[in-house]
mmCIF file of C-alpha atoms and ligand atoms in Angstrom:
data_model
loop_
_atom_site.group_PDB
_atom_site.id
_atom_site.type_symbol
_atom_site.label_atom_id
_atom_site.label_comp_id
_atom_site.label_asym_id
_atom_site.label_seq_id
_atom_site.Cartn_x
_atom_site.Cartn_y
_atom_site.Cartn_z
ATOM 1 C CA MET B 1 -37.162 15.896 -16.091
ATOM 2 C CA ASP B 2 -35.145 14.781 -13.281
ATOM 3 C CA THR B 3 -32.570 12.237 -14.512
ATOM 4 C CA ILE B 4 -32.214 8.824 -13.308
ATOM 5 C CA MET B 5 -29.073 8.079 -11.513
ATOM 6 C CA VAL B 6 -27.781 4.349 -12.218
ATOM 7 C CA LEU B 7 -25.491 4.351 -9.350
ATOM 8 C CA LYS B 8 -23.015 1.089 -8.867
ATOM 9 C CA PHE B 9 -21.173 0.047 -5.802
ATOM 10 C CA GLY B 10 -18.351 -2.576 -4.806
ATOM 11 C CA GLY B 11 -17.678 -5.716 -2.097
ATOM 12 C CA SER B 12 -15.643 -3.933 -0.770
ATOM 13 C CA SER B 13 -18.221 -1.102 -0.312
ATOM 14 C CA VAL B 14 -21.000 -2.927 0.764
ATOM 15 C CA ALA B 15 -18.889 -4.737 3.793
ATOM 16 C CA ASP B 16 -20.484 -3.839 6.622
ATOM 17 C CA ASN B 17 -23.065 -1.874 8.431
ATOM 18 C CA ARG B 18 -20.912 1.132 8.629
ATOM 19 C CA LYS B 19 -20.083 1.258 5.193
ATOM 20 C CA LEU B 20 -23.214 0.602 4.741
ATOM 21 C CA GLU B 21 -24.020 3.775 5.734
ATOM 22 C CA LEU B 22 -21.778 5.611 4.006
ATOM 23 C CA VAL B 23 -22.943 3.568 0.897
ATOM 24 C CA ALA B 24 -26.474 5.687 1.952
ATOM 25 C CA LYS B 25 -25.756 8.774 2.000
ATOM 26 C CA ARG B 26 -23.804 8.890 -1.032
ATOM 27 C CA ILE B 27 -27.614 7.691 -2.327
ATOM 28 C CA THR B 28 -29.391 10.412 -0.385
ATOM 29 C CA LYS B 29 -27.140 13.290 -1.118
ATOM 30 C CA ILE B 30 -27.913 12.223 -5.441
ATOM 31 C CA TYR B 31 -31.435 11.540 -4.464
ATOM 32 C CA ASP B 32 -31.792 14.354 -1.866
ATOM 33 C CA LYS B 33 -30.914 16.723 -5.768
ATOM 34 C CA GLY B 34 -34.156 15.762 -7.884
ATOM 35 C CA ASN B 35 -32.518 12.852 -9.305
ATOM 36 C CA ARG B 36 -33.833 9.808 -9.917
ATOM 37 C CA VAL B 37 -32.187 6.560 -8.557
ATOM 38 C CA VAL B 38 -31.291 3.129 -9.368
ATOM 39 C CA VAL B 39 -28.207 1.535 -7.277
ATOM 40 C CA VAL B 40 -26.848 -1.700 -8.139
ATOM 41 C CA LEU B 41 -25.149 -3.895 -5.480
ATOM 42 C CA SER B 42 -22.051 -6.243 -5.826
ATOM 43 C CA ALA B 43 -22.135 -9.162 -2.564
ATOM 44 C CA GLN B 44 -20.586 -7.558 0.786
ATOM 45 C CA GLY B 45 -16.796 -8.165 1.026
ATOM 46 C CA LYS B 46 -15.819 -11.912 0.412
ATOM 47 C CA THR B 47 -19.222 -13.445 0.451
ATOM 48 C CA THR B 48 -19.097 -14.927 -3.049
ATOM 49 C CA ASP B 49 -16.192 -17.088 -2.598
ATOM 50 C CA LYS B 50 -16.816 -18.278 0.821
ATOM 51 C CA LEU B 51 -20.728 -18.849 -0.753
ATOM 52 C CA ILE B 52 -17.737 -20.709 -3.448
ATOM 53 C CA ASN B 53 -15.420 -22.978 -0.624
ATOM 54 C CA GLU B 54 -18.741 -23.799 0.932
ATOM 55 C CA ALA B 55 -20.764 -25.631 -2.162
ATOM 56 C CA LYS B 56 -17.006 -27.262 -2.958
ATOM 57 C CA GLU B 57 -16.605 -28.292 0.271
ATOM 58 C CA LEU B 58 -20.157 -30.659 0.420
ATOM 59 C CA SER B 59 -19.489 -31.929 -3.124
ATOM 60 C CA ASN B 60 -16.663 -32.206 -5.805
ATOM 61 C CA ASN B 61 -19.349 -31.688 -9.043
ATOM 62 C CA VAL B 62 -21.801 -28.613 -7.499
ATOM 63 C CA PRO B 63 -24.541 -29.060 -10.262
ATOM 64 C CA SER B 64 -23.896 -25.032 -12.332
ATOM 65 C CA ARG B 65 -27.378 -24.646 -11.327
ATOM 66 C CA GLU B 66 -27.258 -24.899 -7.879
ATOM 67 C CA LEU B 67 -24.003 -22.643 -7.514
ATOM 68 C CA ASP B 68 -25.704 -19.658 -9.104
ATOM 69 C CA ALA B 69 -29.159 -20.704 -7.129
ATOM 70 C CA LEU B 70 -26.143 -19.922 -3.855
ATOM 71 C CA LEU B 71 -24.082 -17.537 -5.228
ATOM 72 C CA SER B 72 -27.661 -15.089 -6.067
ATOM 73 C CA CYS B 73 -28.009 -14.817 -2.816
ATOM 74 C CA GLY B 74 -25.205 -12.737 -1.644
ATOM 75 C CA GLU B 75 -26.621 -9.521 -4.157
ATOM 76 C CA GLN B 76 -29.628 -9.884 -2.617
ATOM 77 C CA MET B 77 -28.087 -9.724 1.131
ATOM 78 C CA SER B 78 -27.143 -6.578 0.512
ATOM 79 C CA THR B 79 -29.570 -4.866 -1.535
ATOM 80 C CA ALA B 80 -31.719 -6.500 1.180
ATOM 81 C CA LYS B 81 -29.621 -4.828 4.018
ATOM 82 C CA LEU B 82 -29.290 -1.017 2.352
ATOM 83 C CA SER B 83 -32.606 -1.128 1.674
ATOM 84 C CA ILE B 84 -33.580 -1.410 5.358
ATOM 85 C CA LEU B 85 -31.305 0.995 6.403
ATOM 86 C CA LEU B 86 -32.170 3.666 3.710
ATOM 87 C CA ASN B 87 -35.958 2.821 5.006
ATOM 88 C CA TYR B 88 -34.941 3.689 8.239
ATOM 89 C CA MET B 89 -32.925 6.981 7.729
ATOM 90 C CA GLY B 90 -36.845 8.219 6.314
ATOM 91 C CA TYR B 91 -36.185 7.403 1.966
ATOM 92 C CA PRO B 92 -37.935 5.291 -0.010
ATOM 93 C CA SER B 93 -36.310 2.891 -1.503
ATOM 94 C CA ILE B 94 -37.171 -1.090 -2.603
ATOM 95 C CA SER B 95 -34.843 -3.538 -3.032
ATOM 96 C CA LEU B 96 -34.884 -5.783 -6.106
ATOM 97 C CA THR B 97 -33.487 -9.416 -7.387
ATOM 98 C CA GLY B 98 -31.877 -10.547 -10.763
ATOM 99 C CA TRP B 99 -34.977 -11.358 -12.021
ATOM 100 C CA GLN B 100 -37.515 -8.966 -10.168
ATOM 101 C CA ALA B 101 -36.121 -6.344 -11.820
ATOM 102 C CA GLY B 102 -36.748 -7.541 -15.294
ATOM 103 C CA ILE B 103 -32.829 -9.150 -16.146
ATOM 104 C CA LEU B 104 -33.068 -11.950 -18.521
ATOM 105 C CA THR B 105 -29.932 -13.890 -19.452
ATOM 106 C CA ASN B 106 -29.072 -16.850 -21.307
ATOM 107 C CA ASN B 107 -28.422 -19.986 -19.804
ATOM 108 C CA ASN B 108 -25.358 -19.965 -19.593
ATOM 109 C CA ASN B 109 -24.676 -20.673 -15.310
ATOM 110 C CA GLN B 110 -21.362 -18.431 -14.630
ATOM 111 C CA ASN B 111 -21.015 -16.754 -17.235
ATOM 112 C CA ALA B 112 -24.888 -15.967 -19.079
ATOM 113 C CA ASN B 113 -25.639 -13.307 -20.640
ATOM 114 C CA ILE B 114 -28.400 -10.320 -20.864
ATOM 115 C CA ILE B 115 -30.829 -10.770 -23.474
ATOM 116 C CA LYS B 116 -33.077 -7.587 -22.388
ATOM 117 C CA ILE B 117 -34.554 -5.919 -19.682
ATOM 118 C CA ASN B 118 -38.097 -5.446 -18.390
ATOM 119 C CA THR B 119 -37.854 -2.300 -16.987
ATOM 120 C CA SER B 120 -41.600 -1.919 -15.803
ATOM 121 C CA ARG B 121 -40.843 -2.937 -12.097
ATOM 122 C CA ILE B 122 -38.233 -0.423 -11.883
ATOM 123 C CA LEU B 123 -40.721 1.870 -13.789
ATOM 124 C CA LYS B 124 -42.849 1.948 -11.173
ATOM 125 C CA GLU B 125 -41.277 1.541 -7.994
ATOM 126 C CA LEU B 126 -39.542 4.864 -9.623
ATOM 127 C CA ASN B 127 -42.947 6.627 -9.857
ATOM 128 C CA GLU B 128 -43.155 5.854 -6.273
ATOM 129 C CA ASN B 129 -40.069 8.310 -5.454
ATOM 130 C CA LYS B 130 -38.266 4.614 -4.636
ATOM 131 C CA ILE B 131 -34.721 4.528 -3.972
ATOM 132 C CA VAL B 132 -34.063 1.176 -6.347
ATOM 133 C CA ILE B 133 -31.328 -1.597 -4.864
ATOM 134 C CA ILE B 134 -31.089 -4.185 -7.695
ATOM 135 C CA THR B 135 -29.364 -7.353 -6.952
ATOM 136 C CA GLY B 136 -25.869 -7.002 -9.364
ATOM 137 C CA PHE B 137 -24.419 -10.279 -10.447
ATOM 138 C CA GLN B 138 -27.888 -12.196 -11.386
ATOM 139 C CA GLY B 139 -30.314 -13.180 -13.566
ATOM 140 C CA ILE B 140 -32.923 -15.128 -14.561
ATOM 141 C CA ASP B 141 -33.333 -17.341 -17.300
ATOM 142 C CA GLU B 142 -35.941 -18.279 -19.631
ATOM 143 C CA ASN B 143 -36.965 -21.493 -17.991
ATOM 144 C CA LEU B 144 -37.278 -19.011 -14.482
ATOM 145 C CA ASP B 145 -34.279 -20.280 -13.223
ATOM 146 C CA ILE B 146 -31.897 -17.958 -12.064
ATOM 147 C CA THR B 147 -28.167 -17.959 -13.492
ATOM 148 C CA THR B 148 -25.218 -15.514 -12.976
ATOM 149 C CA LEU B 149 -22.965 -13.740 -15.021
ATOM 150 C CA GLY B 150 -19.502 -14.668 -13.979
ATOM 151 C CA ARG B 151 -17.027 -12.871 -11.379
ATOM 152 C CA GLY B 152 -17.615 -8.933 -11.240
ATOM 153 C CA GLY B 153 -20.927 -8.830 -13.221
ATOM 154 C CA SER B 154 -22.409 -6.354 -10.867
ATOM 155 C CA ASP B 155 -20.561 -4.033 -13.192
ATOM 156 C CA THR B 156 -22.574 -5.836 -16.758
ATOM 157 C CA THR B 157 -25.831 -5.096 -15.019
ATOM 158 C CA ALA B 158 -25.481 -1.275 -13.536
ATOM 159 C CA ILE B 159 -24.311 -0.515 -16.759
ATOM 160 C CA ALA B 160 -27.340 -2.588 -19.082
ATOM 161 C CA ILE B 161 -29.767 -1.290 -16.417
ATOM 162 C CA ALA B 162 -28.399 2.700 -17.457
ATOM 163 C CA ALA B 163 -28.784 1.704 -21.177
ATOM 164 C CA ALA B 164 -32.821 0.421 -20.968
ATOM 165 C CA LEU B 165 -33.152 3.030 -18.536
ATOM 166 C CA HIS B 166 -31.625 5.777 -20.745
ATOM 167 C CA ALA B 167 -29.481 6.983 -17.891
ATOM 168 C CA LYS B 168 -27.251 9.815 -18.652
ATOM 169 C CA ASN B 169 -24.152 7.192 -16.914
ATOM 170 C CA CYS B 170 -23.073 5.243 -14.870
ATOM 171 C CA TYR B 171 -21.260 5.750 -11.793
ATOM 172 C CA ILE B 172 -19.124 2.002 -10.532
ATOM 173 C CA PHE B 173 -17.912 3.422 -6.863
ATOM 174 C CA SER B 174 -15.269 1.084 -5.831
ATOM 175 C CA ASP B 175 -12.405 1.441 -2.916
ATOM 176 C CA VAL B 176 -10.521 3.028 -5.372
ATOM 177 C CA ASP B 177 -11.235 6.258 -7.364
ATOM 178 C CA GLY B 178 -10.297 5.465 -11.027
ATOM 179 C CA VAL B 179 -7.653 3.816 -13.225
ATOM 180 C CA TYR B 180 -4.407 4.612 -13.649
ATOM 181 C CA THR B 181 -1.028 4.927 -15.713
ATOM 182 C CA ALA B 182 -0.270 1.375 -13.674
ATOM 183 C CA ASP B 183 -0.894 -0.147 -10.942
ATOM 184 C CA PRO B 184 -1.158 1.898 -8.105
ATOM 185 C CA ASN B 185 -0.396 -1.182 -5.216
ATOM 186 C CA LYS B 186 3.145 -1.102 -6.994
ATOM 187 C CA ILE B 187 4.038 1.662 -8.829
ATOM 188 C CA GLU B 188 3.836 4.202 -7.144
ATOM 189 C CA ASN B 189 4.151 6.891 -8.831
ATOM 190 C CA ALA B 190 0.843 5.677 -11.172
ATOM 191 C CA LYS B 191 -1.370 9.184 -11.479
ATOM 192 C CA LYS B 192 -5.375 8.396 -11.799
ATOM 193 C CA ILE B 193 -5.800 9.073 -15.524
ATOM 194 C CA GLU B 194 -9.135 11.258 -16.551
ATOM 195 C CA ASN B 195 -10.641 10.150 -19.634
ATOM 196 C CA LEU B 196 -10.129 6.508 -21.895
ATOM 197 C CA SER B 197 -12.561 5.503 -24.040
ATOM 198 C CA TYR B 198 -14.174 2.232 -24.308
ATOM 199 C CA GLU B 199 -11.228 1.012 -26.789
ATOM 200 C CA GLU B 200 -8.234 1.806 -24.155
ATOM 201 C CA MET B 201 -10.301 0.775 -20.857
ATOM 202 C CA MET B 202 -11.488 -3.323 -22.647
ATOM 203 C CA GLN B 203 -7.673 -3.140 -24.000
ATOM 204 C CA LEU B 204 -6.823 -2.563 -20.603
ATOM 205 C CA SER B 205 -8.879 -5.016 -19.125
ATOM 206 C CA SER B 206 -8.050 -8.066 -21.391
ATOM 207 C CA GLU B 207 -4.305 -7.660 -20.505
ATOM 208 C CA GLY B 208 -5.705 -7.590 -16.920
ATOM 209 C CA ALA B 209 -6.041 -4.920 -15.272
ATOM 210 C CA LYS B 210 -8.893 -5.201 -13.319
ATOM 211 C CA VAL B 211 -11.285 -2.097 -12.462
ATOM 212 C CA LEU B 212 -14.003 -2.963 -14.713
ATOM 213 C CA HIS B 213 -15.851 -6.100 -15.801
ATOM 214 C CA ASN B 214 -15.307 -6.767 -19.742
ATOM 215 C CA ARG B 215 -18.793 -6.957 -21.143
ATOM 216 C CA CYS B 216 -19.886 -3.777 -19.421
ATOM 217 C CA VAL B 217 -18.193 -1.960 -20.232
ATOM 218 C CA GLU B 218 -18.921 -3.666 -24.322
ATOM 219 C CA ILE B 219 -22.448 -2.574 -23.370
ATOM 220 C CA GLY B 220 -20.931 0.570 -22.062
ATOM 221 C CA GLU B 221 -20.212 1.662 -25.798
ATOM 222 C CA LYS B 222 -22.184 -0.001 -27.304
ATOM 223 C CA PHE B 223 -24.873 2.438 -26.109
ATOM 224 C CA LYS B 224 -22.400 5.404 -25.779
ATOM 225 C CA ILE B 225 -23.465 5.665 -22.489
ATOM 226 C CA PRO B 226 -20.553 7.124 -20.200
ATOM 227 C CA ILE B 227 -18.703 4.884 -17.181
ATOM 228 C CA ILE B 228 -17.529 6.482 -14.844
ATOM 229 C CA THR B 229 -15.300 4.922 -11.976
ATOM 230 C CA LYS B 230 -14.701 7.213 -8.735
ATOM 231 C CA SER B 231 -14.086 6.141 -4.805
ATOM 232 C CA THR B 232 -16.954 5.596 -2.271
ATOM 233 C CA PHE B 233 -14.475 6.952 0.109
ATOM 234 C CA ASN B 234 -14.005 10.305 -0.962
ATOM 235 C CA GLU B 235 -14.979 13.065 -3.335
ATOM 236 C CA GLU B 236 -12.283 12.758 -6.310
ATOM 237 C CA LYS B 237 -12.570 13.206 -9.483
ATOM 238 C CA GLY B 238 -12.549 9.643 -11.428
ATOM 239 C CA THR B 239 -12.020 8.333 -13.965
ATOM 240 C CA VAL B 240 -14.591 9.195 -17.014
ATOM 241 C CA ILE B 241 -14.808 6.386 -19.639
ATOM 242 C CA SER B 242 -17.113 6.837 -23.037
ATOM 243 C CA ASP B 243 -16.096 7.907 -27.055
ATOM 244 C CA LYS B 244 -13.611 10.773 -26.256
ATOM 245 C CA ILE B 245 -10.769 9.765 -27.587
ATOM 246 C CA GLU B 246 -8.271 11.353 -27.071
ATOM 247 C CA GLU B 247 -4.937 11.345 -29.603
ATOM 248 C CA ASN B 248 -1.454 10.398 -29.624
ATOM 249 C CA LYS B 249 -1.564 10.175 -26.041
ATOM 250 C CA VAL B 250 -0.181 7.309 -23.558
ATOM 251 C CA LYS B 251 -2.980 6.313 -21.402
ATOM 252 C CA SER B 252 -1.759 3.381 -19.361
ATOM 253 C CA ILE B 253 1.150 0.725 -19.328
ATOM 254 C CA ILE B 254 0.473 -2.736 -17.685
ATOM 255 C CA LYS B 255 1.340 -6.591 -16.420
ATOM 256 C CA LYS B 256 -0.349 -8.793 -16.529
ATOM 257 C CA GLU B 257 0.470 -12.671 -15.768
ATOM 258 C CA VAL B 258 -0.657 -15.626 -17.638
ATOM 259 C CA SER B 259 -0.305 -19.452 -17.451
ATOM 260 C CA ARG B 260 1.747 -21.307 -20.234
ATOM 261 C CA VAL B 261 1.254 -25.060 -21.309
ATOM 262 C CA SER B 262 3.317 -26.986 -23.033
ATOM 263 C CA ILE B 263 3.287 -31.291 -23.862
ATOM 264 C CA ILE B 264 6.210 -32.857 -24.889
ATOM 265 C CA GLY B 265 6.450 -35.652 -26.971
ATOM 266 C CA ASN B 266 8.058 -36.416 -30.867
ATOM 267 C CA GLY B 267 5.674 -36.607 -33.491
ATOM 268 C CA ILE B 268 2.889 -34.851 -31.295
ATOM 269 C CA ILE B 269 2.000 -33.146 -34.337
ATOM 270 C CA ARG B 270 0.790 -36.300 -36.218
ATOM 271 C CA ASN B 271 -1.297 -36.848 -32.940
ATOM 272 C CA PHE B 272 -4.511 -35.246 -34.010
ATOM 273 C CA ASP B 273 -6.634 -37.308 -31.334
ATOM 274 C CA LEU B 274 -4.875 -36.016 -28.863
ATOM 275 C CA ILE B 275 -4.536 -31.792 -30.557
ATOM 276 C CA LYS B 276 -8.969 -32.491 -30.945
ATOM 277 C CA GLU B 277 -8.998 -33.607 -27.452
ATOM 278 C CA ILE B 278 -6.690 -31.268 -25.858
ATOM 279 C CA ILE B 279 -9.159 -28.140 -27.576
ATOM 280 C CA ASP B 280 -12.331 -29.616 -26.752
ATOM 281 C CA PHE B 281 -10.567 -29.470 -22.855
ATOM 282 C CA ILE B 282 -10.069 -26.034 -23.758
ATOM 283 C CA LYS B 283 -13.354 -25.341 -25.034
ATOM 284 C CA LYS B 284 -15.270 -27.117 -22.498
ATOM 285 C CA LYS B 285 -13.556 -25.365 -19.436
ATOM 286 C CA ASN B 286 -13.997 -22.180 -21.043
ATOM 287 C CA LEU B 287 -10.511 -20.750 -20.879
ATOM 288 C CA GLU B 288 -9.060 -17.783 -22.724
ATOM 289 C CA LEU B 289 -6.348 -18.633 -25.174
ATOM 290 C CA LEU B 290 -3.631 -16.096 -26.344
ATOM 291 C CA ASN B 291 -1.780 -18.387 -28.498
ATOM 292 C CA PHE B 292 -1.669 -22.418 -29.787
ATOM 293 C CA GLU B 293 1.295 -23.497 -31.510
ATOM 294 C CA ILE B 294 1.974 -27.154 -32.187
ATOM 295 C CA SER B 295 5.378 -27.937 -33.373
ATOM 296 C CA GLU B 296 7.224 -31.322 -34.650
ATOM 297 C CA THR B 297 7.688 -32.267 -30.644
ATOM 298 C CA LYS B 298 5.551 -29.548 -28.925
ATOM 299 C CA ILE B 299 1.711 -28.125 -28.462
ATOM 300 C CA SER B 300 2.507 -25.218 -26.161
ATOM 301 C CA ILE B 301 -0.911 -23.266 -25.170
ATOM 302 C CA VAL B 302 -0.403 -19.507 -23.439
ATOM 303 C CA PHE B 303 -3.413 -18.615 -21.446
ATOM 304 C CA LYS B 304 -5.402 -15.309 -21.321
ATOM 305 C CA SER B 305 -4.724 -15.788 -17.272
ATOM 306 C CA ILE B 306 -3.188 -18.208 -14.594
ATOM 307 C CA ILE B 307 -4.980 -21.127 -14.752
ATOM 308 C CA ASP B 308 -5.641 -23.626 -11.464
ATOM 309 C CA ASP B 309 -3.403 -26.547 -11.244
ATOM 310 C CA GLU B 310 -6.421 -28.902 -11.228
ATOM 311 C CA ASN B 311 -7.184 -28.618 -14.786
ATOM 312 C CA VAL B 312 -3.549 -29.468 -15.393
ATOM 313 C CA ARG B 313 -4.353 -32.193 -13.713
ATOM 314 C CA GLU B 314 -7.313 -33.351 -15.335
ATOM 315 C CA LEU B 315 -4.963 -32.799 -18.579
ATOM 316 C CA HIS B 316 -3.084 -34.537 -17.706
ATOM 317 C CA GLU B 317 -5.436 -37.424 -16.669
ATOM 318 C CA LEU B 318 -7.123 -36.449 -19.952
ATOM 319 C CA ILE B 319 -3.496 -37.456 -22.154
ATOM 320 C CA PHE B 320 -1.789 -40.556 -19.608
HETATM 321 N N1 LIG L 1 -20.397 -11.116 -6.377
HETATM 322 C C1 LIG L 1 -19.976 -11.415 -7.141
HETATM 323 C C2 LIG L 1 -18.464 -11.029 -7.393
HETATM 324 O O1 LIG L 1 -18.217 -11.522 -5.934
HETATM 325 C C3 LIG L 1 -20.411 -10.150 -8.291
HETATM 326 C C4 LIG L 1 -19.361 -9.080 -8.461
HETATM 327 O O2 LIG L 1 -18.608 -8.606 -7.338
HETATM 328 O O3 LIG L 1 -19.365 -8.088 -9.287
HETATM 329 O O4 LIG L 1 -18.061 -11.636 -8.301
HETATM 330 MG MG1 MG L 2 -15.843 -5.231 -9.892
#
């Protein structure tokens, strides 16, 4: 039997009509070999950023349900456009939104987790020999409200679909052709890595390498699906992330920018109400911690990534 191939294309790979044509060519080449093809797309270019900014311009208190209703539109546009193009080229294809593709999530808007995927619609369309194009980054919760999976979440959609369809592997196409021994934009001799274990990739992601959405690698590991990152625009070999472990081989060096926030005042260590308020704030904001230390005169918080000044402003408001 033919195999199911899951191919995900990132936002810069589908940024305009010309790029959509290149993507369509890649897809049809694989389809013509007799594979059943499922495509997952991001929104075009900077669409998601643009939508977020527009919402913020309208309100300083955007309801999280409505934000997801808005953000999910980006992927609906890219998938519909690709399907229009493929059909025009003579290839039967259909675009499916998260809910049409049966992607059920919890109701954690802007950071929802996929709970399960009902693959019946996808399989029906594949059985009719269609190329199935699914919106990345979105699903539906049990109240039938639209959710999104967190920035960069289309990678996670792709691997979850690959797992649900028992695909042999999951291709992640983008404007970089793989994972490098260091950031190639900053270190000129950085070399592409051929193989990474899931664990190594998770370490890289948590140290700030923006290659794959973190949950994507977790799901890949759980269901033992190799993730292959490749460039949309050339035929170079990419990086394979799988359970292959290469002992004693150093893979990468990485620098990470973090935010450290300190709150100072004598006897702060005994101000339990303040400490509790700060902890609640961090939880409410979903900020990830690297370290939290309290001394006689200082609470020192190190966040996993750079946090917005807005957070510091709110913390200041809370304390003073
Ligand atoms: N469009 C979403 C974002 O920009 C999801 C994705 O691209 O994976 O974060
Ligand atoms: Mg991405």
